[in-house]
CSV table of C-alpha atoms in Angstrom, one decimal:
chain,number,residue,atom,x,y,z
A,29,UNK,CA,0.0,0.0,0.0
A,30,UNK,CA,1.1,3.3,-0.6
A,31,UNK,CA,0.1,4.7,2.6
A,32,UNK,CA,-0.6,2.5,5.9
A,33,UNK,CA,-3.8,1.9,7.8
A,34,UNK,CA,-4.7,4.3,9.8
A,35,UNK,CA,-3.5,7.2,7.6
A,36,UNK,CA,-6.6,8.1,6.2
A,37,UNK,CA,-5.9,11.7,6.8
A,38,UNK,CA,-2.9,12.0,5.2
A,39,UNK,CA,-4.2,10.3,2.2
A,40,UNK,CA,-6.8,12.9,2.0
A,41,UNK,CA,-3.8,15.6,1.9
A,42,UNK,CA,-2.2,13.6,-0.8
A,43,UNK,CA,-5.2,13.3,-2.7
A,44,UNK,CA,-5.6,16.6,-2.7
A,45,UNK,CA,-2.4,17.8,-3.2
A,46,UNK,CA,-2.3,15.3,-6.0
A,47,UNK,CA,-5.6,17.1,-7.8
A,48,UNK,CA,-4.1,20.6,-6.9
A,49,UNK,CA,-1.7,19.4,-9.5
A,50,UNK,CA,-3.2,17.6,-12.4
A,51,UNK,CA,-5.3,21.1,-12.7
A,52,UNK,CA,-2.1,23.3,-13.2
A,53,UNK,CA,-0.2,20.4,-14.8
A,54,UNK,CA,-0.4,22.7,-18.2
A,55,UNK,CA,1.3,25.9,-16.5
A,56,UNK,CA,4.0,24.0,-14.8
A,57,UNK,CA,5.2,22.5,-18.3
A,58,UNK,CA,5.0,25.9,-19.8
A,59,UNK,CA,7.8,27.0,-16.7
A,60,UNK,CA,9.8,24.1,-18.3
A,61,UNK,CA,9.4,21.6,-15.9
A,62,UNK,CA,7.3,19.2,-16.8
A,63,UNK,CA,4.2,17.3,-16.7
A,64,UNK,CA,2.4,15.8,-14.0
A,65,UNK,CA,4.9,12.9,-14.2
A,66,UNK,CA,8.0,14.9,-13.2
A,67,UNK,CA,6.6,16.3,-9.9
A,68,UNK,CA,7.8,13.6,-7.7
A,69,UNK,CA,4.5,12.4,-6.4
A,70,UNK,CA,5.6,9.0,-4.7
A,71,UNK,CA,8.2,11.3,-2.5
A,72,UNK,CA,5.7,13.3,-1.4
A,73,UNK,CA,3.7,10.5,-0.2
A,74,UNK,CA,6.8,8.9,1.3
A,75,UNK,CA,7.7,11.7,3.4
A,76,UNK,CA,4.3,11.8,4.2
A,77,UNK,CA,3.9,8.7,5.4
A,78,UNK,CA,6.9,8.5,7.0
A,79,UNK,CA,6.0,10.5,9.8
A,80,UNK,CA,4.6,7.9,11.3
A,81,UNK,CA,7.3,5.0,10.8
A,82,UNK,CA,9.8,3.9,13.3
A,83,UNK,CA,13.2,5.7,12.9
A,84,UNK,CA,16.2,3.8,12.9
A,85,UNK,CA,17.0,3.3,16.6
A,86,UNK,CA,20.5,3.9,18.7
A,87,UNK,CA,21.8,0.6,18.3
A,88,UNK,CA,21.2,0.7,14.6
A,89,UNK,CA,23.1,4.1,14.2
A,90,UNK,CA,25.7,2.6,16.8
A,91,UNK,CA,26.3,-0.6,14.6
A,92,UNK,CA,26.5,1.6,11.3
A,93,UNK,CA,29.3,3.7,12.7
A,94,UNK,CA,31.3,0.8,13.8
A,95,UNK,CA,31.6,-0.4,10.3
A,96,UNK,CA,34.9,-0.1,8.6
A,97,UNK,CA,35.3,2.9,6.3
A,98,UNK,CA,35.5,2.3,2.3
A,99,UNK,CA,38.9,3.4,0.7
A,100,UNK,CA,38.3,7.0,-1.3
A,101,UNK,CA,39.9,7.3,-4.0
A,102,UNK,CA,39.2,11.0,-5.1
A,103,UNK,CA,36.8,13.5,-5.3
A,104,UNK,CA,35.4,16.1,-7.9
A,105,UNK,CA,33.2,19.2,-7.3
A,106,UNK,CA,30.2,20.3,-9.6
A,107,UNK,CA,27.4,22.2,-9.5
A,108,UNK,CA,24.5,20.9,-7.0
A,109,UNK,CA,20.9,19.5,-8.5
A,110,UNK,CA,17.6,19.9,-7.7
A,111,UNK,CA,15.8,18.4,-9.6
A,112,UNK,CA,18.0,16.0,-12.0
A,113,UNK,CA,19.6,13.2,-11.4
A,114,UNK,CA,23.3,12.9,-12.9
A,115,UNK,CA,25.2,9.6,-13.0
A,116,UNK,CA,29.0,9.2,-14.1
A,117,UNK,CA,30.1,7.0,-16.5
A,118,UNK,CA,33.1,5.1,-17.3
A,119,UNK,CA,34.1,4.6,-20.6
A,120,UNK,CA,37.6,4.4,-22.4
A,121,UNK,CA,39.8,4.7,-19.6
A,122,UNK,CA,37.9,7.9,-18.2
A,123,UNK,CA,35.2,9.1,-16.0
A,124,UNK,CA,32.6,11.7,-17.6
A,125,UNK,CA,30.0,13.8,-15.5
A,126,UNK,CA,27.8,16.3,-16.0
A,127,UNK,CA,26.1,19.0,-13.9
A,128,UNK,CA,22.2,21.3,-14.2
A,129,UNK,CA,24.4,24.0,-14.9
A,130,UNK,CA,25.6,22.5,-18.1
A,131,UNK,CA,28.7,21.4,-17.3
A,132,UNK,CA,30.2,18.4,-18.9
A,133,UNK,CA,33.8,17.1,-18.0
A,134,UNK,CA,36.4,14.1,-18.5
A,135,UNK,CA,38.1,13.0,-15.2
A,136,UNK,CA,41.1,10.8,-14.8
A,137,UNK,CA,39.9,7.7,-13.1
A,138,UNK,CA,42.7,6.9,-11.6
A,139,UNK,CA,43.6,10.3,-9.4
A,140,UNK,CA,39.9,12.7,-10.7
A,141,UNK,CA,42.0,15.0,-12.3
A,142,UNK,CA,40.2,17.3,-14.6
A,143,UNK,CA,41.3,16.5,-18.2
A,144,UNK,CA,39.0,18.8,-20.0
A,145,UNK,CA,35.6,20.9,-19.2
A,146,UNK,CA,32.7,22.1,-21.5
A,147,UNK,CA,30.0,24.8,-20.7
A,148,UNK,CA,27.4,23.4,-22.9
A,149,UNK,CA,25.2,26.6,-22.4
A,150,UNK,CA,22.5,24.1,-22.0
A,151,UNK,CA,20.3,23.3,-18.5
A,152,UNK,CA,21.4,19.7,-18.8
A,153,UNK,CA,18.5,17.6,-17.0
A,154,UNK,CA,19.9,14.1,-17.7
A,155,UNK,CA,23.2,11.7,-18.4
A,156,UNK,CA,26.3,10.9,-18.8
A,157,UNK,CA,25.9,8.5,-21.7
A,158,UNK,CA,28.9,7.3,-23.1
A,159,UNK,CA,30.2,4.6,-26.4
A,160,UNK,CA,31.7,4.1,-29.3
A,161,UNK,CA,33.8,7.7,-28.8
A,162,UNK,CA,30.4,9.7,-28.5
A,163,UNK,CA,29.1,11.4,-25.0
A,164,UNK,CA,25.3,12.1,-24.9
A,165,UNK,CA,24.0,14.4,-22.1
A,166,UNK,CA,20.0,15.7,-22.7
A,167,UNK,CA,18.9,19.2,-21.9
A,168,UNK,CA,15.3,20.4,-20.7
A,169,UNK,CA,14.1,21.6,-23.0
A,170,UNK,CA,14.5,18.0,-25.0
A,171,UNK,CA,17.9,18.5,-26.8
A,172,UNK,CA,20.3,15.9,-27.2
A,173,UNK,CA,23.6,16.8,-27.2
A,174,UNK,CA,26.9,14.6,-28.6
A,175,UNK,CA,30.3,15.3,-27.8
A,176,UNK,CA,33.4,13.1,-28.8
A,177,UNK,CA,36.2,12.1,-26.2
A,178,UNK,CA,38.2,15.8,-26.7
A,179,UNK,CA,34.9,17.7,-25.5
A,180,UNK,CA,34.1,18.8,-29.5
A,181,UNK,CA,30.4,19.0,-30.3
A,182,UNK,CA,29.2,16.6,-32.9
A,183,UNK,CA,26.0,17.2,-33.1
A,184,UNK,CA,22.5,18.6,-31.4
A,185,UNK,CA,19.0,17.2,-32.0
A,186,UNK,CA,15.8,17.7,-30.3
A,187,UNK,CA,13.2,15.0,-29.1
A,188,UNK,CA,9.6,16.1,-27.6
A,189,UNK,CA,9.9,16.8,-24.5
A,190,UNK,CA,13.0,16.9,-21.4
A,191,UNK,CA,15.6,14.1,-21.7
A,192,UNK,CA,15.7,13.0,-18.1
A,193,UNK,CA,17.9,9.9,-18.1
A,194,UNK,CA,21.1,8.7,-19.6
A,195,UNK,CA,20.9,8.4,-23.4
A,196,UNK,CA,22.6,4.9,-24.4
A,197,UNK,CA,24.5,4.1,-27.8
A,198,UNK,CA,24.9,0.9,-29.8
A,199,UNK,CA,25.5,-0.2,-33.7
A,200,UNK,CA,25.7,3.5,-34.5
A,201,UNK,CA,22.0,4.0,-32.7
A,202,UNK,CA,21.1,6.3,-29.9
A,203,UNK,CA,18.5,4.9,-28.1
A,204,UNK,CA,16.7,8.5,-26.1
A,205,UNK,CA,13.6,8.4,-23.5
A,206,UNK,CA,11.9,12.0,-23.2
A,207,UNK,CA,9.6,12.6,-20.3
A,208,UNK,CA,6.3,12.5,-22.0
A,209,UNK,CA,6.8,8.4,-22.4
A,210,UNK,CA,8.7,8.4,-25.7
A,211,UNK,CA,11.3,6.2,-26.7
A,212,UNK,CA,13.6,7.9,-30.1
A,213,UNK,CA,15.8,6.2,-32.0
A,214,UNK,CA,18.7,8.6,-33.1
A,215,UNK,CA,21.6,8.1,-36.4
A,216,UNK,CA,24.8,8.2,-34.1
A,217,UNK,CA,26.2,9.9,-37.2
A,218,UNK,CA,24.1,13.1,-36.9
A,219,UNK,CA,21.4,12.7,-34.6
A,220,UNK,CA,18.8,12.4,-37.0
A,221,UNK,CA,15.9,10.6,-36.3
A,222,UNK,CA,15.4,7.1,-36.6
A,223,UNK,CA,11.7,5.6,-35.0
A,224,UNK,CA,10.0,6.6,-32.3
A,225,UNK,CA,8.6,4.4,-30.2
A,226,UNK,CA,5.1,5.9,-28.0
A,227,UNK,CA,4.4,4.6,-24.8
A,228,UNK,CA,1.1,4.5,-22.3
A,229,UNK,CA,0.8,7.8,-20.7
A,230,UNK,CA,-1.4,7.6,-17.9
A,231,UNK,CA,-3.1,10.2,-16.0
A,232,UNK,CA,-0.3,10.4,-13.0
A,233,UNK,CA,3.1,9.0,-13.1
A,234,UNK,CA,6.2,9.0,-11.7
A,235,UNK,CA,9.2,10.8,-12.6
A,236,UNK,CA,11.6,8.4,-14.4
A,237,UNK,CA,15.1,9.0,-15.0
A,238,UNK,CA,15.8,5.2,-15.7
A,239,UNK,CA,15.9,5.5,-19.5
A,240,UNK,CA,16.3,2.4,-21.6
A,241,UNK,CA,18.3,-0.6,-21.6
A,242,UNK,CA,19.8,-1.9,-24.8
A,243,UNK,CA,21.5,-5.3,-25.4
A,244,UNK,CA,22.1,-7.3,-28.0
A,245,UNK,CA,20.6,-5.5,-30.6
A,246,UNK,CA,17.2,-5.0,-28.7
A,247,UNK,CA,16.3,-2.5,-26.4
A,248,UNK,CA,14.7,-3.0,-23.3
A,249,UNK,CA,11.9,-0.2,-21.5
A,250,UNK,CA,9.9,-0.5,-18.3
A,251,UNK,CA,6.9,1.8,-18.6
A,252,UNK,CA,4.2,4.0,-16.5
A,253,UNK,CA,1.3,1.7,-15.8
A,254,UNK,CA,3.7,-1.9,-15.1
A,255,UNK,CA,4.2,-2.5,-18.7
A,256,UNK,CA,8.0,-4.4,-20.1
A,257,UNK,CA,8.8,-4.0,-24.1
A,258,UNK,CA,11.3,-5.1,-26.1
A,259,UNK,CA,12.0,-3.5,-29.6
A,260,UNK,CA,14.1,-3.9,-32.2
A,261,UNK,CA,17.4,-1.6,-32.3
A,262,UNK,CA,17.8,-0.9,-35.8
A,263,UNK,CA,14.1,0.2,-36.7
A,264,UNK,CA,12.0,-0.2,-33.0
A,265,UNK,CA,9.6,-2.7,-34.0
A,266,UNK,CA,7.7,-4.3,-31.1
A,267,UNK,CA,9.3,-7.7,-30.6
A,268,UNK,CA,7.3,-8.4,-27.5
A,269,UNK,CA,5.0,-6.7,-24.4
A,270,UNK,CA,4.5,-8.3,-20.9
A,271,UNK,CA,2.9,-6.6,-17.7
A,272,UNK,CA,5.1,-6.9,-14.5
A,273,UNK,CA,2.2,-5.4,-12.1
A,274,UNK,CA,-1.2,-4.4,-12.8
A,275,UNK,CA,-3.0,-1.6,-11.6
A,276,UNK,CA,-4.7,-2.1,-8.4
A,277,UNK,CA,-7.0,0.7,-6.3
A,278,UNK,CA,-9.6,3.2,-7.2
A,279,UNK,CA,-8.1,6.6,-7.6
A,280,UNK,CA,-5.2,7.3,-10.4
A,281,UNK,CA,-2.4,7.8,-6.9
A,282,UNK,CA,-3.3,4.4,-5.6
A,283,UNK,CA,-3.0,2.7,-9.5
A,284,UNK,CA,0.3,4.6,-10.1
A,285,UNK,CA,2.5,1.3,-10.8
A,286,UNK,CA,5.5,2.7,-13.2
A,287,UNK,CA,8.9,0.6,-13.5
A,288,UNK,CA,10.6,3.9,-12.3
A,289,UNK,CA,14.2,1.7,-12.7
A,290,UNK,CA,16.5,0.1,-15.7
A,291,UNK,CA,15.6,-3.6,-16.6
A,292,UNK,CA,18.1,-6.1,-16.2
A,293,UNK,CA,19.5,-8.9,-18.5
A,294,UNK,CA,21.3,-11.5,-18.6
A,295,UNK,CA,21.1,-14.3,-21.7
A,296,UNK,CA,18.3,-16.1,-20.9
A,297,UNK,CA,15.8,-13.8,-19.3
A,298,UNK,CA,15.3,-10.1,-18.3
A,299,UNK,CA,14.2,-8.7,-15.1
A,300,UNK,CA,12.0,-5.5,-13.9
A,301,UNK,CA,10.3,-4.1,-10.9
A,302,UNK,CA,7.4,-2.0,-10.6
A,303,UNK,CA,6.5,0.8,-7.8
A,304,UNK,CA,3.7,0.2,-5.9
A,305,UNK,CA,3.6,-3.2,-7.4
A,306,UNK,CA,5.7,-6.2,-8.7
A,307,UNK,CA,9.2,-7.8,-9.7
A,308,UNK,CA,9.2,-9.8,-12.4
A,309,UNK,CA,11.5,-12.0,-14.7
A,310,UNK,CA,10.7,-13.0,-18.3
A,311,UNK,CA,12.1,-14.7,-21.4
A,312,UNK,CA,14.1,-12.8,-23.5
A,313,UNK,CA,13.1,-14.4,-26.8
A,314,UNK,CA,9.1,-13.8,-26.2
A,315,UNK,CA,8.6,-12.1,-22.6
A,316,UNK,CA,6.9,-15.2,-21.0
A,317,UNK,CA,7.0,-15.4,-17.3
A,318,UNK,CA,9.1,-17.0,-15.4
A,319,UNK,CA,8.1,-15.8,-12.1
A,320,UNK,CA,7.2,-12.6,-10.3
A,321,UNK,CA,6.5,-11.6,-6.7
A,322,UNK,CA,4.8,-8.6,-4.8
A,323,UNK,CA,7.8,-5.3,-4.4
A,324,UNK,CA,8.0,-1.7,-4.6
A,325,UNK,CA,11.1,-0.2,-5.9
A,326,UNK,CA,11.3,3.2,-7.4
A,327,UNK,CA,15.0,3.1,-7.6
A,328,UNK,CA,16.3,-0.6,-9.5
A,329,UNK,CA,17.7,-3.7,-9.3
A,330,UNK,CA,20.4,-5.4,-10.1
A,331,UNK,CA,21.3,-9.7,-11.3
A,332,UNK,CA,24.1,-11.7,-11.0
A,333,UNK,CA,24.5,-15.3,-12.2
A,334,UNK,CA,22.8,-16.6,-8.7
A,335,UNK,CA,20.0,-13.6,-7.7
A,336,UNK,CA,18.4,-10.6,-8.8
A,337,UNK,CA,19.1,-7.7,-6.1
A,338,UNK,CA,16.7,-5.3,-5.8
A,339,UNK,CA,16.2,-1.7,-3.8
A,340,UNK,CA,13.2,-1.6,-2.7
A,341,UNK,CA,11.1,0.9,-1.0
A,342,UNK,CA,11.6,2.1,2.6
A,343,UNK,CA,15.3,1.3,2.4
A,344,UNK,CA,15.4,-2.6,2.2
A,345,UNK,CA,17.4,-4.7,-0.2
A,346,UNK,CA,16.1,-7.4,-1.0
A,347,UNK,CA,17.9,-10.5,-3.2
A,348,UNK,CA,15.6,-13.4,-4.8
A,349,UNK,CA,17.1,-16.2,-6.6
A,350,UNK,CA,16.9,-15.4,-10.3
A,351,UNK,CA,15.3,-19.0,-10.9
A,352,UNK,CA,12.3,-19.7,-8.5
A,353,UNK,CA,12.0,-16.1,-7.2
A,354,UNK,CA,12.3,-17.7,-3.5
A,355,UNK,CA,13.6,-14.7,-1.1
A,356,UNK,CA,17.1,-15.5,-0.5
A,357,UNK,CA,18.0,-12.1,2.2
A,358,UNK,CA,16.5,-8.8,3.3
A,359,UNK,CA,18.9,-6.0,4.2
A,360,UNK,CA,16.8,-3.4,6.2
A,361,UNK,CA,19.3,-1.8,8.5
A,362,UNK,CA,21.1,0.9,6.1
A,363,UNK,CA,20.3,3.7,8.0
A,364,UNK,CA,18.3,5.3,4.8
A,365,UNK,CA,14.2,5.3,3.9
A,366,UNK,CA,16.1,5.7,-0.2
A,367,UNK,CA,18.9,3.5,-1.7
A,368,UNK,CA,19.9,4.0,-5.1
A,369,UNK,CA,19.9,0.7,-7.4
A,370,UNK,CA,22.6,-1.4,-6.8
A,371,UNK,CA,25.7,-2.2,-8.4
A,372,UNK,CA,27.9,-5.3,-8.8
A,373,UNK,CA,31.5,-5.2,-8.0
A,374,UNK,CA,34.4,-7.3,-7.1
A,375,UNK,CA,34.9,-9.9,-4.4
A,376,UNK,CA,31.2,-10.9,-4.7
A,377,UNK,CA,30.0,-7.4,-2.8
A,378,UNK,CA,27.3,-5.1,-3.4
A,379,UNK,CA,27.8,-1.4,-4.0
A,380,UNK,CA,24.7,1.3,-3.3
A,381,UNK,CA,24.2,5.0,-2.0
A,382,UNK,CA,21.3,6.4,0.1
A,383,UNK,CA,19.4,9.4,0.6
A,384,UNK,CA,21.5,10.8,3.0
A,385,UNK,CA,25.1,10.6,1.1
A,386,UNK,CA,26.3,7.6,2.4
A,387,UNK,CA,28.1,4.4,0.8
A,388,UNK,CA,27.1,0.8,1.4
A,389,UNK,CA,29.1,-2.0,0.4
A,390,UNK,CA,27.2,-5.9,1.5
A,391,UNK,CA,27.8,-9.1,0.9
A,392,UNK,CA,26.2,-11.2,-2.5
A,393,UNK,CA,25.4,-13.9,0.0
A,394,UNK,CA,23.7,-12.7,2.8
A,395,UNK,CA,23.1,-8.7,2.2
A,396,UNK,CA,25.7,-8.0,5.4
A,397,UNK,CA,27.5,-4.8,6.1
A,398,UNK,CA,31.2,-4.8,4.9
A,399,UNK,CA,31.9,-1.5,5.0
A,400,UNK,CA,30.6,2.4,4.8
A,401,UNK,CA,31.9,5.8,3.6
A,402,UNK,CA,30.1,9.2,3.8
A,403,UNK,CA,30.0,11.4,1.4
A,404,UNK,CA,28.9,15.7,1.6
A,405,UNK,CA,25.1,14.7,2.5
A,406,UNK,CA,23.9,15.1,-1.0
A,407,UNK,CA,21.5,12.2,-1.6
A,408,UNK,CA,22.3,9.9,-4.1
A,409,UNK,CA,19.9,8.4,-6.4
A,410,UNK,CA,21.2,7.0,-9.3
A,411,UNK,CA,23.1,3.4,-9.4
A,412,UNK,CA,27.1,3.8,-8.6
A,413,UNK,CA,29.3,3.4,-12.0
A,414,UNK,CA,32.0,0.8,-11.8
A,415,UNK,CA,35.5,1.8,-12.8
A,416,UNK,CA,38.5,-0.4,-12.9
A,417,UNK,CA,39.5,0.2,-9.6
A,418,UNK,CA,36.3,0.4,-7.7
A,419,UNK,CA,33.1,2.4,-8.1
A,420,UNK,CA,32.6,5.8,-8.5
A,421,UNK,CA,29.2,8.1,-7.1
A,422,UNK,CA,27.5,11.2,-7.9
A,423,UNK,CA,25.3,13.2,-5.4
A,424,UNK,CA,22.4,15.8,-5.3
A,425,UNK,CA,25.4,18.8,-4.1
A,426,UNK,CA,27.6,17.8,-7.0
A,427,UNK,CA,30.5,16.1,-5.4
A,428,UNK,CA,31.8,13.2,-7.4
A,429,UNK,CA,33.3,10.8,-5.5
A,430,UNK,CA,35.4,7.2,-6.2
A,431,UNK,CA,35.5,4.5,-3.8
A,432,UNK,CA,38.3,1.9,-3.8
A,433,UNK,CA,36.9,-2.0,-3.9
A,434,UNK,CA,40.2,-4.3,-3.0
């Protein structure tokens, strides 16, 4: 449930809130910000509702201090974000990042020194995307903007509506998500367009800054409303449709079930979770079930070759086995009511941030606590970016920091 029992009246001042907006949904996109879908409608009910939660108690805060620290690496400064989410990404033997402000830069992995820095003169609302010697960053006001590996523009293109998420890049496509449920294919060439690809746009949604996956010469996209597709690459036919939660309830806040994170994949079957909903595995050929189980997760997941690992809401992880979908472990002692999608790294360990700036890294087996590092209290919600000597974050104040995994 979205809210508990015994809530009723701060459903009501959801509810409400939740109609205040749908009527001026129209005059908020004309300020640039969106639709009804970008104003964060499941945090406001989670602050909400937390009110009335247990807080994590002395012992737990105790426990979480004694942990041992993660090795840091480095760390980079940008501008701070309200209301994007930025991830780094490693790719040819360097870091890029990017900032609201329209900053894009190239960082030495190895020490974060500052190879070279572009003012886009752009309000940059979603990336770093990064292959094949191109770096895609997406602007508000729906632009997409390609760079190569000195910082040299390529090219500019614009979609419908604000590129939220990290644009990805494959066999000389660039596969682009826009806010108002559109999938674009884009010539990696010039940015011209491709296909389009329109999703379900229901009356309230989520804000999604999980984009698209592609692999393999498909690409992979959960939707508002529970939905899974696959599509072609090279020309985004519809290969196959499968719904990993259904609507449930009676108004439009209580049936808000969006994937709100990346799918993932592995050769024989691909894996999504819905908020307010389900997490479910399919066949990659022809999206038949395998099996699926009741979760909430606005942030991700994440699959090795044993279990899929997923962040779910109210600051558990959770891992299933990838097979049967049994409940293997639940990690609900992190300190944070909002984890950020996990990431694999070495020595069989688990890497994630929280809404409060810290780092966790667990164990694959179990989901215990190795070790912790803070970072400047920004929250950090996208998944951490591996690099070859660890893992690197990016939070909500703009620091940029990498973490050493030995």
């Amino acid at each position: 449930m979205l809210l508990r029992a015994g809530t009723s009246f701060l459903r009501y001042i959801v509810l409400f809130v939740a109609m205040v907006l749908l009527v001026g949904c129209a005059s908020i996109g004309d300020l640039g910000i969106g639709n009804i879908g970008d104003l964060g409608i499941s945090n406001l009910i989670d602050q909400l509702s937390d009110k009335d939660e247990n807080k994590v108690d002395e012992k737990e805060i105790t426990a979480l201090k004694a942990v041992p620290e993660i090795p840091l690496l480095w760390k980079h400064s940008l501008n701070k974000t309200k209301i994007a989410v930025f991830s780094p990404i490693y790719e040819n033997g360097a870091v890029y990042a990017a900032d609201a402000k329209g900053y894009l830069v190239r960082l030495d992995p190895a020490n974060g020194k500052e190879i070279w820095q572009v003012e886009t003169e752009h309000k940059l609302a979603g990336g770093v995307g990064a292959g094949h010697g191109t770096i895609l960053v997406g602007t508000f006001n729906g632009e997409v903007l390609a760079f190569d590996e000195m910082g040299h523009e390529r090219w500019k293109t614009r979609v419908t509506s604000e590129v939220l998420s990290q644009p990805q890049i494959d066999s000389d496509v660039v596969v682009v998500r826009s806010a108002d449920g559109r999938i674009f294919g884009l010539d990696a060439v010039d940015g011209s367009r491709k296909w389009v690809y329109q999703g379900p746009t229901p009356a309230l949604t989520m804000r999604n800054f999980a984009g698209a996956l592609v692999y393999r010469g498909a690409v992979f996209a959960g939707l508002a409303g529970g939905k899974l597709v696959a599509m072609n690459l090279l020309n985004g036919n519809v290969g196959w449709e499968a719904a990993v939660s259904q609507p449930r309830g009676v108004t439009e806040l209580e049936r808000m079930t969006d994937i709100a994170g990346l799918p993932v994949i592995d050769d024989q079957q691909v894996c999504a979770v819905a908020y307010h909903g389900r997490i479910g595995c399919f066949e990659i050929t022809d999206g038949n079930q395998i099996w699926a189980r009741d979760a909430s997760s606005n942030a991700g997941l994440t699959m090795d070759s044993n279990n899929v690992y997923v962040s779910e809401d109210r600051g558990a992880i959770v891992a299933y086995d990838k097979r049967s979908g049994a409940m293997m472990w639940k990690q609900a002692k992190l300190g944070s009511r909002k984890l950020s999608a996990p990431l694999l790294v070495r020595g069989e360990l688990l890497a994630l941030g929280d809404a409060e700036g810290n780092v966790s890294l667990l164990r694959r087996h179990d989901g215990s606590l190795v070790a912790r590092a803070a970072t400047d209290g920004g929250a950090i919600v996208s998944r951490p970016e591996y690099i070859s000597d660890g893992f690197v974050v990016q939070t909500s104040n703009g620091g940029i920091y990498a973490f050493a995994v030995q």
